[in-house]
Coordinates of C-alpha atoms in Angstrom, one line a residue:
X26 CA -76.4 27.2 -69.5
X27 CA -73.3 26.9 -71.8
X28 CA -75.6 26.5 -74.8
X29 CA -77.3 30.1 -73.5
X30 CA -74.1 32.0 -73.1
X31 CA -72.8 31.0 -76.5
X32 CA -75.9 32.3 -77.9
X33 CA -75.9 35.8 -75.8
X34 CA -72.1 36.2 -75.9
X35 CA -72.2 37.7 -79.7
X36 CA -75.3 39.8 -78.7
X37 CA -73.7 41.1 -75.9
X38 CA -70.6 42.2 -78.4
X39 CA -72.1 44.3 -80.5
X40 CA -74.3 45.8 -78.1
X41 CA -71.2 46.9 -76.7
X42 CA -69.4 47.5 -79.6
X43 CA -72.6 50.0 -80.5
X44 CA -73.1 51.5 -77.3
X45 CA -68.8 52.5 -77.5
X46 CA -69.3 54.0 -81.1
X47 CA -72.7 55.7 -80.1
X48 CA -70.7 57.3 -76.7
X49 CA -67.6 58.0 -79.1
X50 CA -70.0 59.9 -81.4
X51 CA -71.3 62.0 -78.9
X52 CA -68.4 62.9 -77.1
X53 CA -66.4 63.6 -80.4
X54 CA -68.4 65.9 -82.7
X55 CA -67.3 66.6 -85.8
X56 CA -66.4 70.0 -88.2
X57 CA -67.0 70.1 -91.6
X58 CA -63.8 70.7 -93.3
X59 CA -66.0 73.0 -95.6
X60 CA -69.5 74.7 -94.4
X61 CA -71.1 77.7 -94.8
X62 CA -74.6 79.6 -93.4
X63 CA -75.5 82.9 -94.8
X64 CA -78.4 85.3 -93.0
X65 CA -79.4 89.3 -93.5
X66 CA -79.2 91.8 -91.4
X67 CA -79.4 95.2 -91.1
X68 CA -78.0 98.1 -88.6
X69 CA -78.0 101.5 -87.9
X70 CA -75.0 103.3 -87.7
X71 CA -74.2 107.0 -87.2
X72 CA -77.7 107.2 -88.4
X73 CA -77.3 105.1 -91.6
X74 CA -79.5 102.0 -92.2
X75 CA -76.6 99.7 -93.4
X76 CA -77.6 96.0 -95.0
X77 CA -75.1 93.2 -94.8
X78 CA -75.1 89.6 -95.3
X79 CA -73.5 87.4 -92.5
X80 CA -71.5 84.4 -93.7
X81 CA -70.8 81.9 -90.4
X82 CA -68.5 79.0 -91.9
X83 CA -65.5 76.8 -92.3
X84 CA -62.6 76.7 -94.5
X85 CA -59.9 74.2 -94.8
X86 CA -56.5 74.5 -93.8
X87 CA -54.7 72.5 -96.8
X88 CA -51.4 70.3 -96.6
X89 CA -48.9 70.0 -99.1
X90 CA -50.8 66.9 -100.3
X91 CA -54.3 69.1 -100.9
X92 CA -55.8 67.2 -98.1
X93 CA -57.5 69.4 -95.3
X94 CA -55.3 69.1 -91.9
X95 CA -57.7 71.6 -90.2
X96 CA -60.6 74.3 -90.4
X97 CA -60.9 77.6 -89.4
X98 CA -64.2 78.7 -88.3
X99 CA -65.0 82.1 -89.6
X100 CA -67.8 84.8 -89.6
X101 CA -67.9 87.2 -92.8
X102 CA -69.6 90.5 -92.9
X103 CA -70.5 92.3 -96.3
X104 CA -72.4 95.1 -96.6
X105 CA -74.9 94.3 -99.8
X106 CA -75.5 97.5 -101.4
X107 CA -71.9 98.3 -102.7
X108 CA -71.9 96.3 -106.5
X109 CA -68.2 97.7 -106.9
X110 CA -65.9 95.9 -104.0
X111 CA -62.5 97.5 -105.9
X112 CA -62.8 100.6 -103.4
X113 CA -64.4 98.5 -100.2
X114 CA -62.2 98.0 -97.4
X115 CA -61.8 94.4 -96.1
X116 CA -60.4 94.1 -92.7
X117 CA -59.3 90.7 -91.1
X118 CA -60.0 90.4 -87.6
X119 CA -58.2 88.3 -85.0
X120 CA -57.7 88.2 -81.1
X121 CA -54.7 86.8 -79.2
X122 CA -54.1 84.1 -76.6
X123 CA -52.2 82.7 -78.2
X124 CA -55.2 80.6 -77.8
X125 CA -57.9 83.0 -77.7
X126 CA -61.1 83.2 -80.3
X127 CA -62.2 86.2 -82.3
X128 CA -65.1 86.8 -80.0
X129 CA -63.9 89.9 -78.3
X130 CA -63.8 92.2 -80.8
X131 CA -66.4 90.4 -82.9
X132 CA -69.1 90.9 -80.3
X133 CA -67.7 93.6 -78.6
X134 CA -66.0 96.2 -80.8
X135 CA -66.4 96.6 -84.7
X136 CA -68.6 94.0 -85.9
X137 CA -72.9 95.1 -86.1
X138 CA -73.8 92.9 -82.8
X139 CA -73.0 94.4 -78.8
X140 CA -73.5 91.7 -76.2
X141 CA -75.3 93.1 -73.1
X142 CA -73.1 94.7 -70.5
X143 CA -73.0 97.7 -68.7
X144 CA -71.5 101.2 -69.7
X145 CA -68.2 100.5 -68.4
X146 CA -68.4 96.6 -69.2
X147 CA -69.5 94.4 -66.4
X148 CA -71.6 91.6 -66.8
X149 CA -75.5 91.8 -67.0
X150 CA -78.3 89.5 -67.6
X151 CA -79.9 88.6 -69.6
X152 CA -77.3 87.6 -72.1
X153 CA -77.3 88.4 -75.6
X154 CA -76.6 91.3 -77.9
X155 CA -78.0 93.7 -79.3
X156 CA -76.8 96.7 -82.4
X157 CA -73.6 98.2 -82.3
X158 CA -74.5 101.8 -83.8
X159 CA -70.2 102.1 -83.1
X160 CA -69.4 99.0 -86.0
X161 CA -67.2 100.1 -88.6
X162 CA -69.4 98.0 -91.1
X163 CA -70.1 101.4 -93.3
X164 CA -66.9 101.4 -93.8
X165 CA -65.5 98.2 -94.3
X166 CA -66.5 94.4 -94.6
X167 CA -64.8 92.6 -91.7
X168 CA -64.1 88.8 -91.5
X169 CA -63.4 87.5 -87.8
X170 CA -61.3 84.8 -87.9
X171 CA -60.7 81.6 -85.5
X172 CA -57.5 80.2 -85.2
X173 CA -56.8 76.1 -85.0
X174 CA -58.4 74.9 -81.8
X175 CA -60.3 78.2 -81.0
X176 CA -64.0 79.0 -81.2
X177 CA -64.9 76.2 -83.7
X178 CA -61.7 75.8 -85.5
X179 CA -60.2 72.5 -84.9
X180 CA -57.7 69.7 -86.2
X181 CA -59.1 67.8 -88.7
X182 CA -56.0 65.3 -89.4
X183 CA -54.7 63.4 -86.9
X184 CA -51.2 62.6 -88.1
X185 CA -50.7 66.3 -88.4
X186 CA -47.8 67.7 -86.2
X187 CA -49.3 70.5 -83.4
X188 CA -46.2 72.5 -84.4
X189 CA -47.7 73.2 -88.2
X190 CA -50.4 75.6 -85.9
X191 CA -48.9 75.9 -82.4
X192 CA -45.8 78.6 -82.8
X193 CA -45.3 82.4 -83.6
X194 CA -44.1 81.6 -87.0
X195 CA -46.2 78.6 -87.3
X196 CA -49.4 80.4 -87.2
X197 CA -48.4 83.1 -89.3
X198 CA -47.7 80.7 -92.1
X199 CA -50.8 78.7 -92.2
X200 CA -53.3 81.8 -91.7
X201 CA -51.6 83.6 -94.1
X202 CA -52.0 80.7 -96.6
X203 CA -55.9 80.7 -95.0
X204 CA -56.2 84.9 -95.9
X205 CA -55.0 83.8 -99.8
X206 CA -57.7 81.3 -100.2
X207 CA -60.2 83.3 -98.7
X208 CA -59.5 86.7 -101.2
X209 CA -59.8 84.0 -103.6
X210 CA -62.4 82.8 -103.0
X211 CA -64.7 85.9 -102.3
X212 CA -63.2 87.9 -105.5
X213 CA -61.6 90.7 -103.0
X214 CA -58.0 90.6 -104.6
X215 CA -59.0 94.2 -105.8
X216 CA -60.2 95.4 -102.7
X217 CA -57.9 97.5 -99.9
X218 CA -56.8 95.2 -97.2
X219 CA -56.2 95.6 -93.3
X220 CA -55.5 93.5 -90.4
X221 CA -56.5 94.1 -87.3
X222 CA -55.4 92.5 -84.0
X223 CA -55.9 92.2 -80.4
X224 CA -53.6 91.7 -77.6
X225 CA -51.2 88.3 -78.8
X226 CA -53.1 89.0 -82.0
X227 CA -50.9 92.1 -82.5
X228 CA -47.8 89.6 -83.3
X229 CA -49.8 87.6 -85.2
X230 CA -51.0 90.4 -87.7
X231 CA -47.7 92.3 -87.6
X232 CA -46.0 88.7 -88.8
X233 CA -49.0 88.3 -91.6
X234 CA -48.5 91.9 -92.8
X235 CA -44.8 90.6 -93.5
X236 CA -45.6 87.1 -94.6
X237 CA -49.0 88.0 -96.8
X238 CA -46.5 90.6 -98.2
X239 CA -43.2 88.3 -99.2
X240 CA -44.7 85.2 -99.9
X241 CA -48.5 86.0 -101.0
X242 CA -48.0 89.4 -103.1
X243 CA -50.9 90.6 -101.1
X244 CA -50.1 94.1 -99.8
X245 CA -52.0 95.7 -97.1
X246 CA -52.9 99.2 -96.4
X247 CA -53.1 98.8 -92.7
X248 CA -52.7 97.3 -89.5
X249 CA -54.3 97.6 -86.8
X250 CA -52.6 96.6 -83.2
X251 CA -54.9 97.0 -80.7
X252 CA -53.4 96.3 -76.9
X253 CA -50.2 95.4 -78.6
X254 CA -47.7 92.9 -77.4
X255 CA -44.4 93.3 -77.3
X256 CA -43.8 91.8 -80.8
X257 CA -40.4 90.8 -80.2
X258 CA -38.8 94.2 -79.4
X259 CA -40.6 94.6 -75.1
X260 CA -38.3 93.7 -72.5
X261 CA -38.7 90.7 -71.3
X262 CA -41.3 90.5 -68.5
X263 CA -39.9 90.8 -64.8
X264 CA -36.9 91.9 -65.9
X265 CA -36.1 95.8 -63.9
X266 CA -36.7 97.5 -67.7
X267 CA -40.2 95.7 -68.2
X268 CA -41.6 96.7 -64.9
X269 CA -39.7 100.4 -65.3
X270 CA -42.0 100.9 -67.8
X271 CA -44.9 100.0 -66.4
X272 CA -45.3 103.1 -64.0
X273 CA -47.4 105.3 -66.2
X274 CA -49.9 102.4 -66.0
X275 CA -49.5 102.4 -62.5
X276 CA -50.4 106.3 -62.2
X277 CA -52.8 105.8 -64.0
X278 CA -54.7 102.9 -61.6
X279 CA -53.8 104.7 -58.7
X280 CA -55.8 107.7 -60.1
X281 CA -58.3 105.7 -60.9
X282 CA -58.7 104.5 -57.4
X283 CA -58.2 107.5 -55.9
X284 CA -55.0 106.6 -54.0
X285 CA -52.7 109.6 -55.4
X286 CA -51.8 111.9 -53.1
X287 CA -54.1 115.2 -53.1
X288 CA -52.1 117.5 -55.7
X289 CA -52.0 114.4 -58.0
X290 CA -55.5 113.4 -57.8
X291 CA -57.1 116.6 -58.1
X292 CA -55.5 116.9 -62.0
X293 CA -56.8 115.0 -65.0
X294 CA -55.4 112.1 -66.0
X295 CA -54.2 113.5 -69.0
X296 CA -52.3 116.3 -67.1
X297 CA -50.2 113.9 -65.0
X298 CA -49.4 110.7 -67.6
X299 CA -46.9 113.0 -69.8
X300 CA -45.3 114.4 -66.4
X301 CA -44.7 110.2 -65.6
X302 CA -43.6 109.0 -69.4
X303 CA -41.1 112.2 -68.5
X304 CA -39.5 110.9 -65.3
X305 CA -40.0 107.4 -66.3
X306 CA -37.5 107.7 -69.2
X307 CA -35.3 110.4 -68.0
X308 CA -34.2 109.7 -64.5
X309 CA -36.3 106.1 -63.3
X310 CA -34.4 104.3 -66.3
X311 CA -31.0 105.5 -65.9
X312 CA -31.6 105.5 -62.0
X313 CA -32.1 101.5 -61.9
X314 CA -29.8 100.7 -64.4
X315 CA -27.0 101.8 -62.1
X316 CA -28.2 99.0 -59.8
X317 CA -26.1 98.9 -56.5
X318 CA -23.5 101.6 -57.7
X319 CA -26.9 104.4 -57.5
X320 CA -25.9 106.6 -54.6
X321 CA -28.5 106.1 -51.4
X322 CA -29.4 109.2 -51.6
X323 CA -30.4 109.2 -55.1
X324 CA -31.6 105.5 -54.4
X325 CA -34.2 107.4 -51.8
X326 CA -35.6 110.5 -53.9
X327 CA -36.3 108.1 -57.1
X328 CA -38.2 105.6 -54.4
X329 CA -40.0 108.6 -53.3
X330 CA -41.2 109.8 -56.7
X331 CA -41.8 106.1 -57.7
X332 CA -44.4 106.1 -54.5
X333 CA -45.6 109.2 -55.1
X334 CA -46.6 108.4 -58.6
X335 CA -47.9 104.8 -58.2
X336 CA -49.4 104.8 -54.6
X337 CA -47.7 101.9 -53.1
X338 CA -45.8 103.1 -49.8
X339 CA -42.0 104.1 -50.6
X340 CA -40.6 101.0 -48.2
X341 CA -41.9 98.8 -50.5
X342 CA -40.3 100.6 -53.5
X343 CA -37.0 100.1 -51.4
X344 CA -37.9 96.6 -50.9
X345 CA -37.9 95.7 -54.5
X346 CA -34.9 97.5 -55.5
X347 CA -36.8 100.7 -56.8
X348 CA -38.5 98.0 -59.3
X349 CA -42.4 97.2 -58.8
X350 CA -43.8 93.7 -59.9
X351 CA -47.0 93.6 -61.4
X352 CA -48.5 90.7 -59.6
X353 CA -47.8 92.4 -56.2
X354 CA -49.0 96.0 -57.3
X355 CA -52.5 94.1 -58.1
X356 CA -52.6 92.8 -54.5
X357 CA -51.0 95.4 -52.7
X358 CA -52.5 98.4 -53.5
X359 CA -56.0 98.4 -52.0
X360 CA -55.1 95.5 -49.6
X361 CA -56.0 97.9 -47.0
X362 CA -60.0 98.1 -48.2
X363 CA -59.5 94.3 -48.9
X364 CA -59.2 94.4 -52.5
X365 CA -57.3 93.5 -55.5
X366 CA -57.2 95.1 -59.2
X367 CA -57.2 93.5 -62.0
X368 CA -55.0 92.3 -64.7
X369 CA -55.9 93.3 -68.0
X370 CA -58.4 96.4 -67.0
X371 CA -57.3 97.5 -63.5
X372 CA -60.3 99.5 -63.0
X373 CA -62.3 95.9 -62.1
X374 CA -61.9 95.3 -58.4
X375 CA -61.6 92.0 -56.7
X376 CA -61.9 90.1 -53.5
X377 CA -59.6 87.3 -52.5
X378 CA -59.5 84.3 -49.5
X379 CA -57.2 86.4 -47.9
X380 CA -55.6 89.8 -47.9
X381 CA -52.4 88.5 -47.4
X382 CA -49.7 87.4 -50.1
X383 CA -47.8 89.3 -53.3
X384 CA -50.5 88.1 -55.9
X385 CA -54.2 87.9 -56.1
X386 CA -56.3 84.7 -56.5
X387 CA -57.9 85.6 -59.8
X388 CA -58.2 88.4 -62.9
X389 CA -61.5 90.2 -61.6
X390 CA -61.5 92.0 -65.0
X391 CA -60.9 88.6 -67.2
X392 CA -63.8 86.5 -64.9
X393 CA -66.3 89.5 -65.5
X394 CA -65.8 89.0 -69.5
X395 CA -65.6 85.4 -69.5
X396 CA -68.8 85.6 -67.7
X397 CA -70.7 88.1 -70.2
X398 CA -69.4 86.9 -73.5
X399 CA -69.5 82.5 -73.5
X400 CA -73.4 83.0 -73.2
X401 CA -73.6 85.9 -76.0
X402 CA -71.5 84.2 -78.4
X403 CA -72.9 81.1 -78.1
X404 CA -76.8 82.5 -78.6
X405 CA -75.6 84.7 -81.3
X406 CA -73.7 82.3 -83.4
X407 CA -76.2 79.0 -82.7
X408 CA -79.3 81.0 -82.6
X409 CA -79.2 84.3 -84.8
X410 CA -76.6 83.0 -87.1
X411 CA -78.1 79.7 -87.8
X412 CA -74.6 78.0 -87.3
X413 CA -75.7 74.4 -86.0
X414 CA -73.0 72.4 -84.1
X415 CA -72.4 70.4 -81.4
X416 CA -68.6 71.9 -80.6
X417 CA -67.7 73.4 -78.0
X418 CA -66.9 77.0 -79.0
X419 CA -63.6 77.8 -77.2
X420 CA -63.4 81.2 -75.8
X421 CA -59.8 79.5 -75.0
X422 CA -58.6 76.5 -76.7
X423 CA -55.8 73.9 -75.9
X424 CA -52.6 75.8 -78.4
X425 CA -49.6 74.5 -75.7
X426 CA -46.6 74.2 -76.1
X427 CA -46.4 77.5 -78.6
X428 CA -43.7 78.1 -79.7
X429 CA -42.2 81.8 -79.4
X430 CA -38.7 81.4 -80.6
X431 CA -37.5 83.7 -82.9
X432 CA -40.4 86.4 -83.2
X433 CA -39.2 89.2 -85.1
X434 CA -42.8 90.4 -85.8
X435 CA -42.0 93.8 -85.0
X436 CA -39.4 94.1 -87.4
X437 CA -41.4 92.3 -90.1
X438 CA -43.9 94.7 -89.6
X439 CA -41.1 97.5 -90.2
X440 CA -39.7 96.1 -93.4
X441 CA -43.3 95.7 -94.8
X442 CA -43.5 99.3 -94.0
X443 CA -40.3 100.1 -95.6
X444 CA -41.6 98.0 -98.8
X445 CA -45.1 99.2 -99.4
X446 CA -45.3 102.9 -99.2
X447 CA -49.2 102.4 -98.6
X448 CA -48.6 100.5 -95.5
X449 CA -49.9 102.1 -92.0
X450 CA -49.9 101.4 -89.0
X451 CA -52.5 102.2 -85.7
X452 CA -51.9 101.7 -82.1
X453 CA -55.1 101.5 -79.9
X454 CA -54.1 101.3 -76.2
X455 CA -56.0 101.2 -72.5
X456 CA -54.3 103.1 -70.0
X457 CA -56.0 100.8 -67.1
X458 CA -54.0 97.7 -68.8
X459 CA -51.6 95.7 -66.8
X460 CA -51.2 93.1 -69.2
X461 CA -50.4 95.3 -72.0
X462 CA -49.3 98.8 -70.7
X463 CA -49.7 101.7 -73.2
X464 CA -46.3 103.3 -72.6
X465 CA -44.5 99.7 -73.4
X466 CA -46.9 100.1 -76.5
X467 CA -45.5 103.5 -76.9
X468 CA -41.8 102.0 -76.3
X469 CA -42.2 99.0 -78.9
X470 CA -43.5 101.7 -81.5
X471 CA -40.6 104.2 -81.0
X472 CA -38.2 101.3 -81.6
X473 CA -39.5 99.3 -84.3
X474 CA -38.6 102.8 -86.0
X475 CA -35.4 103.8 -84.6
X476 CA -34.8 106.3 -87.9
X477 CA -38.2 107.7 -87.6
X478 CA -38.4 107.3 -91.6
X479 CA -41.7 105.6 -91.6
X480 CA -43.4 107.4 -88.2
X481 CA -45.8 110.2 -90.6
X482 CA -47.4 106.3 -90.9
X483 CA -47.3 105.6 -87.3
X484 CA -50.6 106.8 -85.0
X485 CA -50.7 106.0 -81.2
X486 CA -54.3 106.1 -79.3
X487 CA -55.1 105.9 -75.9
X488 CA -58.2 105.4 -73.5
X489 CA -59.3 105.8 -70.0
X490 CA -60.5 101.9 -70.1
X491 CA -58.1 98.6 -70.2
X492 CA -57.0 95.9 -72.3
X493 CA -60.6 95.8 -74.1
X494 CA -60.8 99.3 -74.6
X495 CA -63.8 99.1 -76.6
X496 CA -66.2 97.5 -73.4
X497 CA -66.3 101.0 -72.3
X498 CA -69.7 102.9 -74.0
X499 CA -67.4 106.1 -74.8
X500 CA -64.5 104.4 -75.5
X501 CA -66.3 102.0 -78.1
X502 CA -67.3 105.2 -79.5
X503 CA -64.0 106.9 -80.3
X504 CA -62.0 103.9 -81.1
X505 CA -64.4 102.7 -83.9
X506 CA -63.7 106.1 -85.4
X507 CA -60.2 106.5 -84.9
X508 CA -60.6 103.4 -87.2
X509 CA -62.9 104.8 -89.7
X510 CA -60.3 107.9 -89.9
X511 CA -57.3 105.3 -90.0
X512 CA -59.4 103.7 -93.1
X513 CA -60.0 106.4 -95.0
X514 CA -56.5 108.1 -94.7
X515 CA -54.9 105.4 -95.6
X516 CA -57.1 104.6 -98.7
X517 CA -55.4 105.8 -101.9
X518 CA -57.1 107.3 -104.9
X519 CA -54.6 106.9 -108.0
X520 CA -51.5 107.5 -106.2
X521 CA -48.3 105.8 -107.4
X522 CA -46.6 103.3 -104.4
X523 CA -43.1 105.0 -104.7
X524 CA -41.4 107.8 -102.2

């Protein structure tokens, strides 16, 4: 028996030694550090037959040693019938998070493919997509990029530190380092530039238009904020400014539900948002910031107009100091049918374990998306593309801790403005969004330019959608052509940079 179990023992080893490295292999795929898969296409839009090749790849992330520390998974769009790329607009695309993927606008806005939802957005089946006639590919050639640890993008080495990719700053630095290789690469260093971001991807591109500018000598004609963040210049959220200005969004959801009070609801919406922005600035501000000296009587008729305007009963307007949190608004104002609203498109109702409580249990608009887009992105990219992995793509990836100390985005967008005469800049907001209100949007903008020197280069857009504007059919209409117009009024044709 000894004898035997000599003899098996070193079988037995490497049986299990190959059995760990076969279950190692399979539960740790690996990205190329350099890859690249190239199909045709073609699509129709605005009744032109537009060709375009579709590059789905990787590109390294280089250290200060030229080794690769990560990749960034990428899908290029060029249109193949324009020889002369000096005059063709190349717009970099990214979303937020910080930890989301580029698939939300890539699927669902500006690039040539829709995934399958509904006219206003909700999830259908079967999954897939299908032609977006809306893409602003006759325009411009568009490259939607994933950040580290997002769709397919991941860490390649392991002794390098998270915080070289987890941070405000930190991700600026690297992508704009990424942006340089890639014009390099491609032979675009002639071409007119933008950069266009959704949602945390605002500071992100408003921090690359400063960095690509100062430390890459590449100069952009435009940025694109779409459901912009505070940048560095929004109150705080939950402090008494913050949710202040949050009740034009409110007014907005309320008319939406129909919970306005007869006069109100039987006017557009554009008829009663300026009348809101109006009171909101001129006596809700200056009311709360007065705190407990505000006279009760004064403390009452701003309550009443508060509740008037939002449709959440004036005791709980009292209760709250005249202030209104987000999370309770979503719960409380159709708790009587038994539902909630959502976060980042409050037109998406929910349903919760119970009606009581100051917040819901989840995002009804956020589950609806994740639902529609993980299967579309997945098909389109593995099965249309030809991309052939066996990485997870993260819709979300793993980005925490991030790092948001000092973010001066805002202002970096500013000084790049005040630099580059060429530089503009396009706001594209959802009135239904509660993540990222439009008049905060409108609050950032006014004081990123406190001297109004630069705001003939300023443009603010809004639409009766949310956070993802562009899910709506009509709204994906008009926003993709506010950006063609935002393209081509920004292009120059000879003019000097100088004021």
């Amino acid at each position: 028996m000894k004898t035997l179990l000599s003899t098996l023992f070193p079988l037995l080893i490497i049986f299990v030694i190959n059995l760990s490295t076969v279950s190692s292999s399979h539960a740790q795929p690996v990205l190329e550090a350099e890859s690249a898969v190239t199909t045709e296409g073609e699509v129709t839009i605005k009744g032109n037959r537009i060709r375009y090749e579709a590059t789905a790849g990787t590109q390294p992330v280089w250290n200060d040693d030229g080794e690769p520390d990560a990749s960034l998974f990428y899908v290029y769009y060029r249109r193949t019938d324009v020889d002369d790329v000096s005059n063709r607009p190349l717009v970099f695309s990214f979303n937020g998070g910080p930890g989301s993927a580029s698939v939300w606008m890539h699927i669902g806005y500006t690039g040539p493919k829709f995934l399958n939802i509904d006219d206003e957005g909700h999830p259908v089946q079967p999954y897939g997509v299908s032609d977006n006639e809306h893409s602003i590919l006759d325009v411009a050639d568009i490259v939607y990029v994933d950040p580290v640890n997002t769709g397919f993008s991941r860490i390649l080495n392991e002794e390098a530190e998270r915080s070289e990719f987890f941070g405000v700053n930190a991700d600026i630095q690297y992508l704009a380092e990424w942006i340089d290789n890639f014009v390099s690469r491609h032979n675009r260093w002639t071409s007119p530039k933008y950069l266009k971001g959704e949602s945390y991807g605002t500071t992100r591109v408003a921090g690359l238009a400063g960095q690509l500018q100062s430390s890459h000598w590449i100069f952009v004609n435009g940025v694109i904020l779409v459901s912009p963040t505070g940048m560095g210049l929004e109150p705080p959220a939950m402090t008494p400014r913050s949710e202040i200005l949050k009740l034009p969004y409110y007014a907005a959801t309320a008319w939406y539900h129909n919970v306005l009070t007869p006069d109100l609801q039987q006017r557009d919406l554009y008829e009663i948002l300026p009348e809101v922005e109006e009171f909101t600035i001129n006596e809700y501000l200056p009311a709360v910031a007065r705190g407990g000296s505000l006279p009760a009587e004064r403390r009452d008729q701003i309550a009443e107009t508060v509740s008037r305007y939002s449709g959440i009963d004036k005791q709980h307007i009292l209760n709250h100091n005249l202030t209104l949190p987000t999370s309770f608004y979503w719960k409380e104002l159709l708790r009587d049918e038994g539902m909630t609203v959502g976060r980042l498109d409050s037109r998406y109702r929910g349903i919760d374990r119970q009606d009581a409580g100051d917040g819901y249990d989840h995002d009804p608009a956020l589950t609806a998306w994740n639902h529609s887009f993980t299967s579309a992105i997945n098909y389109y990219l593995r099965e249309e593309l030809g991309y052939e992995t066996d990485l997870q793509y993260n819709i979300f990836g793993p980005v925490h801790p991030w790092d948001r100390s000092e973010n001066n985005t805002a202002n970096n967008l500013r000084r790049a403005m005040g630099e580059n005469p060429f530089l503009h800049v396009m706001i594209q907001s959802g009135y239904f969004d509660g993540a990222t209100d439009y008049f905060s949007a409108k609050y950032v903008m006014w004081n990123m330019d406190r001297s109004g020197k630069v705001s003939d280069r300023l443009r603010f857009e809004g639409y009766r959608s949310g956070h993802m504007m562009y899910l709506r059919q009509e709204d994906l209409a008009t926003s993709n052509e506010h950006i063609r117009e935002f393209i081509r009024n920004s292009l120059t044709n000879g003019e000097s940079a100088k004021y």
